[in-house]
Tab-separated table of C-alpha atoms in Angstrom:
chain	number	residue	atom	x	y	z
A	1	UNK	CA	13.464	98.669	25.408
A	2	UNK	CA	10.660	96.653	24.312
A	3	UNK	CA	9.651	96.802	20.475
A	4	UNK	CA	6.715	98.144	19.493
A	5	UNK	CA	3.422	96.207	19.908
A	6	UNK	CA	4.638	94.456	22.244
A	7	UNK	CA	3.627	94.431	26.065
A	8	UNK	CA	6.393	95.452	28.533
A	9	UNK	CA	6.851	92.278	30.851
A	10	UNK	CA	6.429	93.031	34.504
A	11	UNK	CA	9.385	91.941	36.919
A	12	UNK	CA	8.042	89.944	39.864
A	13	UNK	CA	10.146	90.393	43.366
A	14	UNK	CA	11.400	87.306	44.531
A	15	UNK	CA	11.055	87.057	48.456
A	16	UNK	CA	12.868	85.484	50.896
A	17	UNK	CA	11.821	84.852	54.719
A	18	UNK	CA	14.007	85.608	57.767
A	19	UNK	CA	11.651	84.940	60.061
A	20	UNK	CA	12.709	81.402	61.659
A	21	UNK	CA	10.011	81.305	63.837
A	22	UNK	CA	7.375	80.718	60.802
A	23	UNK	CA	6.669	77.735	59.462
A	24	UNK	CA	4.095	77.964	57.720
A	25	UNK	CA	6.360	80.136	54.492
A	26	UNK	CA	8.506	77.915	52.666
A	27	UNK	CA	12.043	79.116	52.972
A	28	UNK	CA	14.589	79.877	49.995
A	29	UNK	CA	18.198	80.211	49.818
A	30	UNK	CA	17.842	82.227	46.807
A	31	UNK	CA	19.239	86.171	46.507
A	32	UNK	CA	16.391	89.177	46.199
A	33	UNK	CA	16.073	90.113	42.530
A	34	UNK	CA	17.963	93.423	41.468
A	35	UNK	CA	14.219	94.976	40.801
A	36	UNK	CA	14.693	97.466	43.783
A	37	UNK	CA	11.307	96.402	45.244
A	38	UNK	CA	12.150	95.681	48.487
A	39	UNK	CA	10.107	92.253	50.405
A	40	UNK	CA	6.619	92.673	51.225
A	41	UNK	CA	5.271	91.425	54.452
A	42	UNK	CA	1.445	92.328	54.216
A	43	UNK	CA	-1.313	89.795	52.994
A	44	UNK	CA	-1.333	91.709	49.834
A	45	UNK	CA	1.975	90.585	48.295
A	46	UNK	CA	1.470	87.368	48.779
A	47	UNK	CA	0.373	85.767	45.775
A	48	UNK	CA	3.432	87.824	44.178
A	49	UNK	CA	5.623	86.230	46.844
A	50	UNK	CA	4.556	82.748	45.906
A	51	UNK	CA	4.389	83.399	42.200
A	52	UNK	CA	8.303	84.032	42.780
A	53	UNK	CA	9.314	81.146	44.590
A	54	UNK	CA	7.559	78.800	42.046
A	55	UNK	CA	9.459	80.612	39.269
A	56	UNK	CA	12.450	80.006	41.448
A	57	UNK	CA	12.225	76.033	42.117
A	58	UNK	CA	10.475	75.356	38.819
A	59	UNK	CA	13.960	74.967	36.963
A	60	UNK	CA	15.955	72.917	39.303
A	61	UNK	CA	13.163	70.619	39.796
A	62	UNK	CA	12.787	70.117	35.671
A	63	UNK	CA	16.963	69.926	35.752
A	64	UNK	CA	16.712	67.201	38.287
A	65	UNK	CA	13.471	65.325	36.594
A	66	UNK	CA	15.561	65.493	33.129
A	67	UNK	CA	18.451	64.011	34.461
A	68	UNK	CA	16.519	61.257	36.495
A	69	UNK	CA	14.791	60.557	33.062
A	70	UNK	CA	18.010	60.692	31.116
A	71	UNK	CA	19.396	58.234	33.301
A	72	UNK	CA	16.599	55.494	32.982
A	73	UNK	CA	16.949	55.598	28.967
A	74	UNK	CA	20.804	54.995	29.583
A	75	UNK	CA	19.644	51.977	31.631
A	76	UNK	CA	17.495	50.768	29.151
A	77	UNK	CA	19.871	51.028	26.220
A	78	UNK	CA	22.680	49.633	28.720
A	79	UNK	CA	20.210	46.519	28.913
A	80	UNK	CA	19.128	46.201	25.347
A	81	UNK	CA	22.302	46.133	24.320
A	82	UNK	CA	23.510	43.373	26.457
A	83	UNK	CA	20.088	41.280	25.573
A	84	UNK	CA	21.210	41.591	21.913
A	85	UNK	CA	25.005	40.512	23.043
A	86	UNK	CA	23.456	37.714	24.631
A	87	UNK	CA	21.130	36.291	21.917
A	88	UNK	CA	23.867	36.876	19.043
A	89	UNK	CA	26.209	34.623	21.057
A	90	UNK	CA	23.296	31.898	21.060
A	91	UNK	CA	22.509	32.088	17.735
A	92	UNK	CA	25.652	31.568	16.739
A	93	UNK	CA	26.077	28.911	18.791
A	94	UNK	CA	23.074	27.042	17.567
A	95	UNK	CA	23.084	27.856	14.034
A	96	UNK	CA	25.954	25.919	12.133
A	97	UNK	CA	24.323	26.109	8.114
A	98	UNK	CA	25.876	29.144	7.665
A	99	UNK	CA	29.474	31.476	8.166
A	100	UNK	CA	29.706	35.145	8.979
A	101	UNK	CA	26.385	35.650	11.007
A	102	UNK	CA	26.291	39.289	12.041
A	103	UNK	CA	23.851	41.012	13.900
A	104	UNK	CA	22.677	45.018	14.036
A	105	UNK	CA	21.451	46.390	17.213
A	106	UNK	CA	19.509	49.827	17.540
A	107	UNK	CA	19.435	51.679	20.527
A	108	UNK	CA	15.606	52.182	19.887
A	109	UNK	CA	14.923	48.850	18.577
A	110	UNK	CA	14.397	45.639	18.987
A	111	UNK	CA	17.544	43.916	17.962
A	112	UNK	CA	17.770	41.622	14.472
A	113	UNK	CA	19.988	38.820	13.466
A	114	UNK	CA	20.886	39.056	9.715
A	115	UNK	CA	22.927	36.143	8.332
A	116	UNK	CA	25.199	36.408	4.975
A	117	UNK	CA	24.793	33.675	2.820
A	118	UNK	CA	28.113	32.136	1.961
A	119	UNK	CA	28.654	29.900	-1.018
A	120	UNK	CA	31.680	28.579	0.591
A	121	UNK	CA	30.032	27.361	3.628
A	122	UNK	CA	30.092	23.831	5.079
A	123	UNK	CA	26.972	21.899	4.753
A	124	UNK	CA	25.402	20.880	7.514
A	125	UNK	CA	26.195	18.000	9.469
A	126	UNK	CA	22.789	16.960	9.804
A	127	UNK	CA	21.151	13.264	9.015
A	128	UNK	CA	18.731	13.187	6.569
A	129	UNK	CA	15.990	10.541	6.408
A	130	UNK	CA	16.513	7.806	3.864
A	131	UNK	CA	14.940	8.229	0.768
A	132	UNK	CA	11.296	6.131	0.371
A	133	UNK	CA	11.700	2.740	-1.451
A	134	UNK	CA	10.066	3.170	-5.132
A	135	UNK	CA	7.145	1.328	-4.932
A	136	UNK	CA	6.774	-0.993	-7.641
A	137	UNK	CA	3.121	-0.384	-8.435
A	138	UNK	CA	3.826	2.868	-9.934
A	139	UNK	CA	4.919	1.239	-13.251
A	140	UNK	CA	1.449	-0.313	-13.363
A	141	UNK	CA	-0.830	1.353	-15.943
A	142	UNK	CA	-4.254	0.932	-14.650
A	143	UNK	CA	-7.763	3.027	-15.309
A	144	UNK	CA	-11.382	2.976	-13.793
A	145	UNK	CA	-13.514	2.108	-16.530
A	146	UNK	CA	-17.177	2.994	-16.588
A	147	UNK	CA	-19.550	3.193	-19.357
A	148	UNK	CA	-19.453	6.945	-19.671
A	149	UNK	CA	-20.504	6.781	-23.671
A	150	UNK	CA	-16.330	8.150	-24.113
A	151	UNK	CA	-14.811	6.245	-27.103
A	152	UNK	CA	-11.657	5.146	-24.826
A	153	UNK	CA	-13.917	3.643	-22.228
A	154	UNK	CA	-16.037	1.823	-24.631
A	155	UNK	CA	-12.925	0.147	-26.176
A	156	UNK	CA	-11.556	-0.859	-22.729
A	157	UNK	CA	-14.837	-2.333	-22.054
A	158	UNK	CA	-15.054	-4.010	-25.320
A	159	UNK	CA	-11.448	-5.916	-24.085
A	160	UNK	CA	-12.397	-6.239	-20.680
A	161	UNK	CA	-15.700	-8.443	-21.791
A	162	UNK	CA	-13.267	-10.443	-24.248
A	163	UNK	CA	-10.793	-11.184	-21.432
A	164	UNK	CA	-13.952	-12.340	-19.016
A	165	UNK	CA	-15.465	-14.269	-21.495
A	166	UNK	CA	-12.214	-16.202	-22.890
A	167	UNK	CA	-10.633	-16.681	-18.989
A	168	UNK	CA	-14.306	-17.669	-18.015
A	169	UNK	CA	-15.463	-20.014	-20.564
A	170	UNK	CA	-18.354	-21.167	-18.119
A	171	UNK	CA	-20.157	-18.089	-17.945
A	172	UNK	CA	-22.706	-17.144	-20.761
A	173	UNK	CA	-21.194	-14.468	-22.970
A	174	UNK	CA	-24.859	-12.275	-22.432
A	175	UNK	CA	-24.366	-12.388	-18.972
A	176	UNK	CA	-20.795	-11.055	-19.004
A	177	UNK	CA	-21.597	-8.161	-21.467
A	178	UNK	CA	-24.662	-7.031	-19.845
A	179	UNK	CA	-22.658	-6.541	-16.519
A	180	UNK	CA	-19.747	-4.943	-17.791
A	181	UNK	CA	-21.363	-2.591	-19.933
A	182	UNK	CA	-23.766	-1.796	-17.283
A	183	UNK	CA	-23.804	1.814	-15.979
A	184	UNK	CA	-24.063	0.540	-12.320
A	185	UNK	CA	-20.771	-1.324	-12.820
A	186	UNK	CA	-17.322	0.120	-12.710
A	187	UNK	CA	-13.878	-2.262	-13.887
A	188	UNK	CA	-10.626	-1.423	-12.704
A	189	UNK	CA	-8.517	-2.458	-15.972
A	190	UNK	CA	-4.440	-3.201	-15.883
A	191	UNK	CA	-3.092	-2.144	-19.338
A	192	UNK	CA	-0.333	-3.221	-21.130
A	193	UNK	CA	2.730	-1.217	-21.566
A	194	UNK	CA	3.082	-2.175	-25.292
A	195	UNK	CA	2.452	1.360	-27.438
A	196	UNK	CA	1.768	-0.778	-30.259
A	197	UNK	CA	-2.001	-1.678	-28.346
A	198	UNK	CA	-2.681	1.664	-27.075
A	199	UNK	CA	-6.400	2.406	-27.910
A	200	UNK	CA	-7.149	-1.139	-28.914
A	201	UNK	CA	-9.377	-3.472	-26.780
A	202	UNK	CA	-6.054	-5.806	-26.537
A	203	UNK	CA	-4.568	-3.011	-24.233
A	204	UNK	CA	-6.192	-4.834	-21.321
A	205	UNK	CA	-4.128	-7.495	-19.396
A	206	UNK	CA	-6.171	-8.064	-16.362
A	207	UNK	CA	-9.262	-6.261	-14.777
A	208	UNK	CA	-12.020	-6.693	-12.059
A	209	UNK	CA	-15.800	-5.530	-12.549
A	210	UNK	CA	-17.493	-4.858	-9.723
A	211	UNK	CA	-20.554	-3.125	-8.352
A	212	UNK	CA	-20.694	-0.712	-5.359
A	213	UNK	CA	-23.210	-0.323	-2.559
A	214	UNK	CA	-22.475	3.199	-1.314
A	215	UNK	CA	-24.903	3.153	1.204
A	216	UNK	CA	-23.980	-0.065	2.797
A	217	UNK	CA	-20.681	0.469	2.558
A	218	UNK	CA	-19.655	-2.695	0.219
A	219	UNK	CA	-19.351	-4.048	-3.464
A	220	UNK	CA	-20.343	-7.396	-4.974
A	221	UNK	CA	-17.216	-8.777	-7.223
A	222	UNK	CA	-18.847	-10.019	-10.526
A	223	UNK	CA	-15.708	-10.575	-12.566
A	224	UNK	CA	-11.759	-10.996	-12.002
A	225	UNK	CA	-9.280	-12.378	-14.447
A	226	UNK	CA	-6.286	-11.768	-15.891
A	227	UNK	CA	-4.946	-12.591	-19.556
A	228	UNK	CA	-3.063	-16.195	-19.454
A	229	UNK	CA	0.641	-14.703	-20.598
A	230	UNK	CA	0.450	-12.564	-17.961
A	231	UNK	CA	-0.884	-14.755	-14.986
A	232	UNK	CA	2.942	-16.213	-13.647
A	233	UNK	CA	3.961	-12.461	-13.110
A	234	UNK	CA	1.812	-11.817	-10.088
A	235	UNK	CA	-0.680	-9.469	-11.534
A	236	UNK	CA	-3.470	-11.250	-9.912
A	237	UNK	CA	-2.415	-10.115	-6.369
A	238	UNK	CA	-1.298	-6.523	-7.614
A	239	UNK	CA	-4.952	-6.538	-9.290
A	240	UNK	CA	-6.377	-7.122	-6.123
A	241	UNK	CA	-4.369	-5.166	-3.885
A	242	UNK	CA	-5.204	-1.857	-6.005
A	243	UNK	CA	-8.651	-2.779	-5.812
A	244	UNK	CA	-8.605	-2.502	-2.390
A	245	UNK	CA	-6.846	0.786	-2.515
A	246	UNK	CA	-9.426	2.368	-4.854
A	247	UNK	CA	-11.866	1.132	-2.518
A	248	UNK	CA	-11.042	3.139	0.302
A	249	UNK	CA	-11.567	6.202	-1.465
A	250	UNK	CA	-15.410	5.270	-2.500
A	251	UNK	CA	-15.383	4.588	1.601
A	252	UNK	CA	-15.863	0.812	0.883
A	253	UNK	CA	-15.528	-1.687	3.763
A	254	UNK	CA	-16.089	-5.098	2.428
A	255	UNK	CA	-15.836	-6.610	-0.526
A	256	UNK	CA	-18.215	-10.157	-1.300
A	257	UNK	CA	-17.937	-12.274	-3.861
A	258	UNK	CA	-19.252	-16.090	-5.001
A	259	UNK	CA	-16.013	-17.741	-5.465
A	260	UNK	CA	-16.353	-21.502	-7.512
A	261	UNK	CA	-14.453	-24.106	-6.916
A	262	UNK	CA	-11.174	-22.999	-8.736
A	263	UNK	CA	-10.980	-19.344	-7.489
A	264	UNK	CA	-11.031	-19.997	-3.713
A	265	UNK	CA	-7.464	-20.528	-3.837
A	266	UNK	CA	-6.936	-17.294	-5.114
A	267	UNK	CA	-9.212	-15.168	-3.057
A	268	UNK	CA	-8.013	-16.894	0.176
A	269	UNK	CA	-4.728	-15.678	-0.824
A	270	UNK	CA	-6.272	-11.864	-1.094
A	271	UNK	CA	-7.646	-12.167	2.071
A	272	UNK	CA	-11.007	-13.233	1.611
A	273	UNK	CA	-12.462	-15.858	4.336
A	274	UNK	CA	-15.328	-18.072	4.088
A	275	UNK	CA	-16.843	-16.614	7.268
A	276	UNK	CA	-19.031	-13.397	6.611
A	277	UNK	CA	-18.932	-10.864	9.207
A	278	UNK	CA	-20.952	-8.108	7.661
A	279	UNK	CA	-24.217	-8.517	8.689
A	280	UNK	CA	-26.442	-10.562	6.570
A	281	UNK	CA	-29.178	-7.283	6.465
A	282	UNK	CA	-26.654	-5.331	4.514
A	283	UNK	CA	-26.036	-7.703	1.478
A	284	UNK	CA	-29.088	-9.567	1.721
A	285	UNK	CA	-31.530	-8.951	-1.460
A	286	UNK	CA	-28.580	-6.760	-3.477
A	287	UNK	CA	-26.718	-9.602	-4.506
A	288	UNK	CA	-27.409	-12.666	-6.398
A	289	UNK	CA	-27.284	-16.313	-4.777
A	290	UNK	CA	-25.243	-18.506	-7.661
A	291	UNK	CA	-25.669	-22.199	-7.018
A	292	UNK	CA	-22.133	-24.099	-6.924
A	293	UNK	CA	-20.303	-21.333	-5.173
A	294	UNK	CA	-18.889	-20.450	-2.154
A	295	UNK	CA	-19.896	-17.040	-0.737
A	296	UNK	CA	-16.557	-15.242	0.441
A	297	UNK	CA	-15.801	-11.827	2.326
A	298	UNK	CA	-12.802	-9.521	2.880
A	299	UNK	CA	-12.137	-6.420	4.897
A	300	UNK	CA	-10.795	-3.186	3.370
A	301	UNK	CA	-8.920	-1.666	6.284
A	302	UNK	CA	-8.610	2.285	5.605
A	303	UNK	CA	-5.329	2.461	6.935
A	304	UNK	CA	-3.335	-0.050	5.146
A	305	UNK	CA	-1.245	0.765	1.809
A	306	UNK	CA	-1.995	-2.565	0.167
A	307	UNK	CA	0.851	-1.787	-2.059
A	308	UNK	CA	3.349	-2.333	0.309
A	309	UNK	CA	2.406	-5.307	2.429
A	310	UNK	CA	5.473	-7.324	1.847
A	311	UNK	CA	7.398	-3.995	3.155
A	312	UNK	CA	5.496	-3.402	6.344
A	313	UNK	CA	5.599	-7.380	7.026
A	314	UNK	CA	9.830	-7.379	6.730
A	315	UNK	CA	9.397	-3.839	8.968
A	316	UNK	CA	7.182	-5.989	11.774
A	317	UNK	CA	9.665	-8.513	11.351
A	318	UNK	CA	12.363	-6.781	11.613
A	319	UNK	CA	11.126	-4.706	15.030
A	320	UNK	CA	9.889	-7.814	16.714
A	321	UNK	CA	13.018	-9.244	16.680
A	322	UNK	CA	14.578	-6.443	17.504
A	323	UNK	CA	12.941	-6.784	20.510
A	324	UNK	CA	13.365	-10.467	21.231
A	325	UNK	CA	17.322	-9.877	21.076
A	326	UNK	CA	16.902	-6.690	23.423
A	327	UNK	CA	15.533	-8.987	26.083
A	328	UNK	CA	17.123	-11.986	25.580
A	329	UNK	CA	20.828	-10.746	25.054
A	330	UNK	CA	21.874	-10.138	28.841
A	331	UNK	CA	21.146	-14.060	29.691
A	332	UNK	CA	24.263	-15.012	27.619
A	333	UNK	CA	26.522	-12.643	29.143
A	334	UNK	CA	25.751	-13.443	32.734
A	335	UNK	CA	28.742	-15.453	34.253
A	336	UNK	CA	27.399	-17.975	36.973
A	337	UNK	CA	29.937	-19.036	39.751
A	338	UNK	CA	31.091	-22.691	38.869
A	339	UNK	CA	28.778	-25.687	40.607
A	340	UNK	CA	30.081	-27.030	43.974
A	341	UNK	CA	31.653	-30.251	44.039
A	342	UNK	CA	28.808	-32.309	45.339
A	343	UNK	CA	26.329	-30.572	42.808
A	344	UNK	CA	27.089	-33.482	40.387
A	345	UNK	CA	26.794	-36.056	43.188
A	346	UNK	CA	23.425	-35.171	44.197
A	347	UNK	CA	22.283	-35.512	40.349
A	348	UNK	CA	23.711	-38.791	39.479
A	349	UNK	CA	21.503	-41.246	41.682
A	350	UNK	CA	18.800	-39.894	38.889
A	351	UNK	CA	21.233	-39.646	36.088
A	352	UNK	CA	20.548	-42.548	34.405
A	353	UNK	CA	16.853	-42.415	34.410
A	354	UNK	CA	17.168	-38.796	32.738
A	355	UNK	CA	14.947	-38.444	29.690
A	356	UNK	CA	17.818	-37.642	27.638
A	357	UNK	CA	19.023	-40.530	27.996
A	358	UNK	CA	18.362	-43.981	25.794
A	359	UNK	CA	16.272	-45.484	29.392
A	360	UNK	CA	13.575	-42.988	28.765
A	361	UNK	CA	11.665	-43.519	25.178
A	362	UNK	CA	8.023	-44.337	26.072
A	363	UNK	CA	4.813	-42.868	26.562
A	364	UNK	CA	4.088	-44.693	30.257
A	365	UNK	CA	3.394	-43.022	33.590
A	366	UNK	CA	7.009	-44.457	34.184
A	367	UNK	CA	8.648	-42.807	31.476
A	368	UNK	CA	6.631	-39.250	32.503
A	369	UNK	CA	7.803	-39.409	35.799
A	370	UNK	CA	11.456	-39.747	34.690
A	371	UNK	CA	10.801	-36.990	32.080
A	372	UNK	CA	9.387	-34.383	35.060
A	373	UNK	CA	12.303	-35.566	37.404
A	374	UNK	CA	14.739	-34.546	34.435
A	375	UNK	CA	13.349	-31.210	33.699
A	376	UNK	CA	13.428	-30.477	37.407
A	377	UNK	CA	17.273	-31.246	37.701
A	378	UNK	CA	17.738	-29.684	34.502
A	379	UNK	CA	15.981	-26.315	36.320
A	380	UNK	CA	18.359	-26.743	39.060
A	381	UNK	CA	21.095	-25.642	37.286
A	382	UNK	CA	21.996	-21.997	37.866
A	383	UNK	CA	20.871	-19.797	34.520
A	384	UNK	CA	18.874	-22.116	32.996
A	385	UNK	CA	15.146	-20.395	34.425
A	386	UNK	CA	16.860	-17.169	33.818
A	387	UNK	CA	17.070	-17.807	30.601
A	388	UNK	CA	13.787	-18.360	30.183
A	389	UNK	CA	13.708	-22.174	30.640
A	390	UNK	CA	10.290	-23.619	32.082
A	391	UNK	CA	9.367	-27.228	32.561
A	392	UNK	CA	7.110	-27.484	30.038
A	393	UNK	CA	9.673	-26.101	27.198
A	394	UNK	CA	12.106	-29.345	28.537
A	395	UNK	CA	9.290	-31.482	28.496
A	396	UNK	CA	8.212	-31.032	24.870
A	397	UNK	CA	11.891	-31.818	23.860
A	398	UNK	CA	11.618	-35.195	25.475
A	399	UNK	CA	11.170	-38.159	22.362
A	400	UNK	CA	8.417	-39.344	23.819
A	401	UNK	CA	6.454	-35.969	23.424
A	402	UNK	CA	7.977	-35.271	20.318
A	403	UNK	CA	6.765	-38.413	19.028
A	404	UNK	CA	2.885	-37.885	20.128
A	405	UNK	CA	3.176	-34.458	18.613
A	406	UNK	CA	4.232	-35.672	14.955
A	407	UNK	CA	1.085	-37.919	14.872
A	408	UNK	CA	-1.225	-35.706	16.466
A	409	UNK	CA	0.199	-33.219	13.411
A	410	UNK	CA	-0.021	-35.643	10.980
A	411	UNK	CA	-3.822	-36.915	11.981
A	412	UNK	CA	-4.819	-33.231	11.829
A	413	UNK	CA	-3.239	-32.884	8.506
A	414	UNK	CA	-4.957	-36.136	6.746
A	415	UNK	CA	-8.420	-34.806	8.960
A	416	UNK	CA	-8.272	-31.368	7.417
A	417	UNK	CA	-7.371	-32.629	3.996
A	418	UNK	CA	-10.662	-35.460	3.742
A	419	UNK	CA	-12.604	-32.115	4.705
A	420	UNK	CA	-11.295	-29.690	1.941
A	421	UNK	CA	-11.907	-32.331	-0.690
A	422	UNK	CA	-15.442	-33.058	0.332
A	423	UNK	CA	-15.650	-29.430	0.397
A	424	UNK	CA	-14.425	-28.548	-2.813
A	425	UNK	CA	-17.479	-31.152	-4.624
A	426	UNK	CA	-19.699	-29.181	-6.832
A	427	UNK	CA	-23.002	-30.935	-4.847
A	428	UNK	CA	-21.347	-29.672	-1.101
A	429	UNK	CA	-22.702	-26.475	-1.386
A	430	UNK	CA	-25.540	-27.020	1.022
A	431	UNK	CA	-23.252	-28.564	3.864
A	432	UNK	CA	-20.507	-26.071	3.938
A	433	UNK	CA	-22.262	-23.729	5.886
A	434	UNK	CA	-24.685	-24.294	9.359
A	435	UNK	CA	-28.211	-24.219	8.834
A	436	UNK	CA	-29.473	-20.568	9.533
A	437	UNK	CA	-32.170	-21.249	12.057
A	438	UNK	CA	-33.560	-17.980	12.021
A	439	UNK	CA	-34.770	-18.525	8.473
A	440	UNK	CA	-35.532	-22.148	8.953
A	441	UNK	CA	-37.383	-22.099	12.226
A	442	UNK	CA	-38.357	-25.580	13.087
A	443	UNK	CA	-35.022	-27.180	12.119
A	444	UNK	CA	-33.980	-28.111	15.946
A	445	UNK	CA	-37.231	-29.233	16.574
A	446	UNK	CA	-36.253	-31.811	14.179
A	447	UNK	CA	-32.504	-32.199	14.055
A	448	UNK	CA	-31.073	-32.654	17.597
A	449	UNK	CA	-27.542	-32.593	16.685
A	450	UNK	CA	-26.817	-30.502	13.667
A	451	UNK	CA	-23.098	-30.933	11.793
A	452	UNK	CA	-21.568	-29.215	8.669
A	453	UNK	CA	-18.306	-29.084	6.855
A	454	UNK	CA	-17.614	-26.015	8.800
A	455	UNK	CA	-18.208	-27.133	12.086
A	456	UNK	CA	-15.972	-30.259	11.452
A	457	UNK	CA	-12.840	-28.254	10.251
A	458	UNK	CA	-13.242	-25.909	13.540
A	459	UNK	CA	-12.984	-28.826	15.379
A	460	UNK	CA	-9.808	-30.414	13.468
A	461	UNK	CA	-8.352	-26.789	13.880
A	462	UNK	CA	-8.842	-26.980	17.291
A	463	UNK	CA	-6.859	-30.636	17.832
A	464	UNK	CA	-8.456	-31.966	20.625
A	465	UNK	CA	-11.711	-33.255	19.057
A	466	UNK	CA	-10.667	-36.092	16.830
A	467	UNK	CA	-8.770	-38.636	18.003
A	468	UNK	CA	-8.943	-40.453	14.797
A	469	UNK	CA	-10.396	-41.114	11.015
A	470	UNK	CA	-13.441	-43.472	12.043
A	471	UNK	CA	-14.535	-40.288	14.400
A	472	UNK	CA	-14.327	-37.853	11.443
A	473	UNK	CA	-16.190	-40.522	9.425
A	474	UNK	CA	-19.209	-40.522	12.146
A	475	UNK	CA	-19.666	-36.844	11.260
A	476	UNK	CA	-19.809	-37.078	8.043
A	477	UNK	CA	-22.135	-39.618	8.257
A	478	UNK	CA	-24.383	-37.778	10.696
A	479	UNK	CA	-24.330	-34.776	8.157
A	480	UNK	CA	-25.965	-37.019	5.511
A	481	UNK	CA	-28.815	-38.491	8.335
A	482	UNK	CA	-29.810	-35.243	8.892
A	483	UNK	CA	-30.013	-34.361	5.846
A	484	UNK	CA	-32.417	-36.594	4.714
A	485	UNK	CA	-34.226	-36.726	7.799
A	486	UNK	CA	-35.609	-33.153	7.439
A	487	UNK	CA	-35.888	-33.091	4.098
A	488	UNK	CA	-37.381	-35.980	3.540
A	489	UNK	CA	-36.596	-39.402	1.330
A	490	UNK	CA	-38.433	-37.994	-1.716
A	491	UNK	CA	-36.733	-34.761	-2.066
């Protein structure tokens, strides 16, 4: 009996259709209900009939759907387990740094790999790059000194002034003090490692005073000096390299300076050149012109580590030699078949006139023809051309060619020495560079064949202009006569 307050549930009849000719009604194999109500065929009983059949079929459909869903979940779990197992095997094959690796797989989560650190595990055999060699510049104490009013910088500026005045005796001391203490100038100072000299003016062992023009991206070097007791230790080169590294941080592209005759050699070793590539409009009117000084310029490459120049050159040399060995190492491993028996007979008729014999010495046309034929015979030997030899290489090895090259080299050396000696003279400052025709508009109207020391130097380096010393002497006299012609005798 149903409890109080709860309505009695109505039992709906389950109907079965025994009429096989009626295709509009669905059929069912279920038995009738035990309610005792007969199957109804009237239109009024149709709703009860449809509802009873849906209650009979729905449990079967639900059971089949649940079984199908359960099968899909089982297949998904199996697929995830297989993937996790493959991932575990792959991770164990790829990872050699740890032992005892294990994986935890969950039926509903992504597989995760966990590793257990083992202190007794064998270390990895992966090659580690060699340690970078120490930089010798790291042990050098240096500082950028500016006149900011601090006690330490003022002491260092006094030390720099004393150093420049001592090492540059021809420079006025008042001029040195004015530039060193100028707030627009900066100085790179090398400091002594002696603890007794700390915070004293004797702490300075070298320095460069310069002024940077940020808008024009160049700096003018005013003074450069190293203490006399430290000059043989290479501090001059280290000082300039450190200044170049610092210049990159300030955006400086060029260094420009006026060097006297004693400093030209030093600045050439540090990468300075007399050929100024920077446009003149960038520095004209900003720097002072000094009588008797030679203007020199140095380009500061932003990607070069100037503190490791020797190491860079050594690495480049090693790479070039390895490439040369890689391309030429096969030539000495090729074995050619033996020469035919009549090979020597074909060359016997001209062997006496070979350039490698005593009869080939000479510079006439006969000796040149003999040398050419000898080179052709040498190139006819199998393997000579394959090794990279050419006729020009063989001809350059003859005694006559070597003597001619030696004389040419000697003449070039003597001429270059003469030009350098003239250029180093104090009175030669106006002859070192070509006359700027943009500033002196009428120069070419008066002088038809201009000449200067730099043009002579270029002709000497070219090697084919001057055949003897008299030709250089003619250019020297022409240079002096041009000066007298344009400026007049009373100038």
